Amino acid sequence: MGPVRALAVALAAAVACAAPPPPVPPGLVFPRHTLGAGDAMPEALLEGVLREERGCLWLEAETGDVIARQLALWPPDWGARLLEDGRVAVIDGSGTVVAEEDAALQAAGGETASGVRAVTAATEAEAGKCSGGPWWLVTEVVPAP
């Protein structure tokens, strides 16, 4: 087997073995980006609150009298679930809750738009269910100070 064929077989096996992304509650819009290990990651920090509105998860940041909100694009292996009180919780690839609806958070990442490599047509279609606002490509969430 030649090196190109061996690489193709290895890639096909890796894709076949990749676990599907974690589920999300019905009706929740949860677009995911495609950045992963080995990719250059944006490193800006957005401090704000996670809000759910009509099935969309927004990151809201307040500066003085202005509240800016951006639709979150989550890492490919992250998901969401409902807490006992009905609020949405975002879970990372290990199943750990990293953000909760109406709670303060710090989201590492950066503002992005359609047409970049990390945003697929499927991601754009999912994000399109939520009108308005720029997108925040989330790479990590850390607790607010």
CSV table of C-alpha atoms in Angstrom, one decimal:
chain,number,residue,atom,x,y,z
A,1,MET,CA,0.0,0.0,0.0
A,2,GLY,CA,1.4,3.4,-1.0
A,3,PRO,CA,1.8,6.3,1.4
A,4,VAL,CA,-1.1,8.2,0.0
A,5,ARG,CA,-3.5,5.3,0.2
A,6,ALA,CA,-2.3,4.5,3.7
A,7,LEU,CA,-3.0,8.1,4.8
A,8,ALA,CA,-6.4,7.9,3.2
A,9,VAL,CA,-7.2,4.7,5.0
A,10,ALA,CA,-6.0,6.1,8.3
A,11,LEU,CA,-8.1,9.3,7.9
A,12,ALA,CA,-11.2,7.3,7.0
A,13,ALA,CA,-10.7,5.1,10.1
A,14,ALA,CA,-10.2,8.2,12.3
A,15,VAL,CA,-13.4,9.8,11.0
A,16,ALA,CA,-15.4,6.5,11.4
A,17,CYS,CA,-14.2,6.2,15.0
A,18,ALA,CA,-14.9,9.8,15.9
A,19,ALA,CA,-17.6,10.0,18.5
A,20,PRO,CA,-20.7,12.0,17.5
A,21,PRO,CA,-21.1,15.4,19.2
A,22,PRO,CA,-23.0,15.3,22.5
A,23,PRO,CA,-26.8,15.9,22.1
A,24,VAL,CA,-28.5,19.1,22.9
A,25,PRO,CA,-32.1,19.6,24.2
A,26,PRO,CA,-34.8,19.7,21.5
A,27,GLY,CA,-35.4,23.2,20.2
A,28,LEU,CA,-32.0,24.5,21.3
A,29,VAL,CA,-29.8,26.0,18.6
A,30,PHE,CA,-26.3,24.9,19.2
A,31,PRO,CA,-24.0,25.7,16.3
A,32,ARG,CA,-20.5,24.3,16.5
A,33,HIS,CA,-17.3,25.4,14.8
A,34,THR,CA,-14.6,23.1,13.4
A,35,LEU,CA,-11.5,24.2,15.2
A,36,GLY,CA,-9.7,21.5,17.1
A,37,ALA,CA,-6.3,20.4,18.5
A,38,GLY,CA,-3.5,21.7,16.3
A,39,ASP,CA,-5.5,24.7,14.9
A,40,ALA,CA,-4.6,28.3,15.7
A,41,MET,CA,-7.1,29.5,18.3
A,42,PRO,CA,-8.4,33.0,18.8
A,43,GLU,CA,-7.5,34.2,22.3
A,44,ALA,CA,-9.6,37.2,23.0
A,45,LEU,CA,-11.7,37.1,26.2
A,46,LEU,CA,-15.4,38.0,26.4
A,47,GLU,CA,-16.7,38.6,29.9
A,48,GLY,CA,-20.4,38.4,30.2
A,49,VAL,CA,-23.5,36.3,30.9
A,50,LEU,CA,-24.9,33.3,29.0
A,51,ARG,CA,-28.5,34.0,27.9
A,52,GLU,CA,-31.1,31.8,26.2
A,53,GLU,CA,-33.7,33.5,24.1
A,54,ARG,CA,-36.1,31.5,21.8
A,55,GLY,CA,-33.7,28.6,21.7
A,56,CYS,CA,-30.6,30.6,20.9
A,57,LEU,CA,-27.6,30.9,23.3
A,58,TRP,CA,-26.2,34.4,23.4
A,59,LEU,CA,-23.1,35.8,25.2
A,60,GLU,CA,-24.1,39.2,26.6
A,61,ALA,CA,-21.4,41.7,27.6
A,62,GLU,CA,-22.3,45.0,29.3
A,63,THR,CA,-20.2,48.1,28.8
A,64,GLY,CA,-21.7,51.1,30.6
A,65,ASP,CA,-25.2,51.5,29.3
A,66,VAL,CA,-24.7,49.2,26.2
A,67,ILE,CA,-25.4,45.5,26.2
A,68,ALA,CA,-23.7,43.7,23.3
A,69,ARG,CA,-24.6,40.2,22.5
A,70,GLN,CA,-23.0,37.6,20.2
A,71,LEU,CA,-24.3,34.2,19.2
A,72,ALA,CA,-21.9,31.5,20.6
A,73,LEU,CA,-20.3,29.0,18.2
A,74,TRP,CA,-19.2,26.1,20.4
A,75,PRO,CA,-16.3,23.6,20.0
A,76,PRO,CA,-17.1,20.5,18.0
A,77,ASP,CA,-17.2,18.1,21.0
A,78,TRP,CA,-19.3,20.3,23.3
A,79,GLY,CA,-23.1,19.9,24.0
A,80,ALA,CA,-25.8,21.1,26.3
A,81,ARG,CA,-28.3,19.8,28.7
A,82,LEU,CA,-31.1,21.1,30.9
A,83,LEU,CA,-30.5,21.6,34.6
A,84,GLU,CA,-33.1,20.5,37.1
A,85,ASP,CA,-34.4,24.1,37.4
A,86,GLY,CA,-34.9,24.2,33.6
A,87,ARG,CA,-31.9,26.4,32.8
A,88,VAL,CA,-29.5,25.4,30.0
A,89,ALA,CA,-26.0,24.1,30.9
A,90,VAL,CA,-23.2,23.9,28.3
A,91,ILE,CA,-20.9,20.8,28.7
A,92,ASP,CA,-17.5,20.4,27.4
A,93,GLY,CA,-16.1,17.3,25.6
A,94,SER,CA,-15.5,15.5,29.0
A,95,GLY,CA,-19.1,16.1,30.1
A,96,THR,CA,-18.2,18.8,32.6
A,97,VAL,CA,-20.6,21.7,32.9
A,98,VAL,CA,-18.6,24.8,31.9
A,99,ALA,CA,-21.4,27.4,31.6
A,100,GLU,CA,-24.9,27.9,32.9
A,101,GLU,CA,-27.7,30.1,31.6
A,102,ASP,CA,-28.0,33.4,33.4
A,103,ALA,CA,-24.5,32.9,35.0
A,104,ALA,CA,-21.4,35.1,34.5
A,105,LEU,CA,-18.6,33.6,32.4
A,106,GLN,CA,-15.5,34.3,30.5
A,107,ALA,CA,-15.4,32.9,27.0
A,108,ALA,CA,-12.1,32.7,25.3
A,109,GLY,CA,-12.2,32.9,21.5
A,110,GLY,CA,-13.0,35.6,19.0
A,111,GLU,CA,-15.5,37.3,16.8
A,112,THR,CA,-16.1,35.6,13.5
A,113,ALA,CA,-18.3,35.6,10.5
A,114,SER,CA,-19.4,33.4,7.7
A,115,GLY,CA,-16.8,32.4,5.1
A,116,VAL,CA,-14.0,31.4,7.5
A,117,ARG,CA,-12.7,27.9,7.5
A,118,ALA,CA,-13.9,27.1,11.0
A,119,VAL,CA,-17.5,27.9,10.1
A,120,THR,CA,-19.1,25.2,7.9
A,121,ALA,CA,-22.3,25.5,5.8
A,122,ALA,CA,-24.0,23.4,8.4
A,123,THR,CA,-22.9,25.8,11.2
A,124,GLU,CA,-24.1,28.8,9.2
A,125,ALA,CA,-27.5,27.1,8.7
A,126,GLU,CA,-27.8,26.3,12.4
A,127,ALA,CA,-26.6,29.9,13.4
A,128,GLY,CA,-29.1,31.3,10.9
A,129,LYS,CA,-31.9,30.2,13.1
A,130,CYS,CA,-30.9,33.0,15.4
A,131,SER,CA,-31.2,36.4,13.8
A,132,GLY,CA,-28.9,39.3,14.4
A,133,GLY,CA,-25.6,39.8,16.2
A,134,PRO,CA,-22.1,38.8,15.3
A,135,TRP,CA,-20.8,35.3,16.2
A,136,TRP,CA,-18.3,34.5,19.0
A,137,LEU,CA,-16.2,31.5,18.3
A,138,VAL,CA,-15.8,29.9,21.7
A,139,THR,CA,-12.6,28.0,22.4
A,140,GLU,CA,-12.7,27.8,26.2
A,141,VAL,CA,-14.9,28.9,29.0
A,142,VAL,CA,-13.5,29.8,32.4
A,143,PRO,CA,-15.4,30.9,35.5
A,144,ALA,CA,-16.0,34.6,35.9
A,145,PRO,CA,-13.9,36.2,38.7
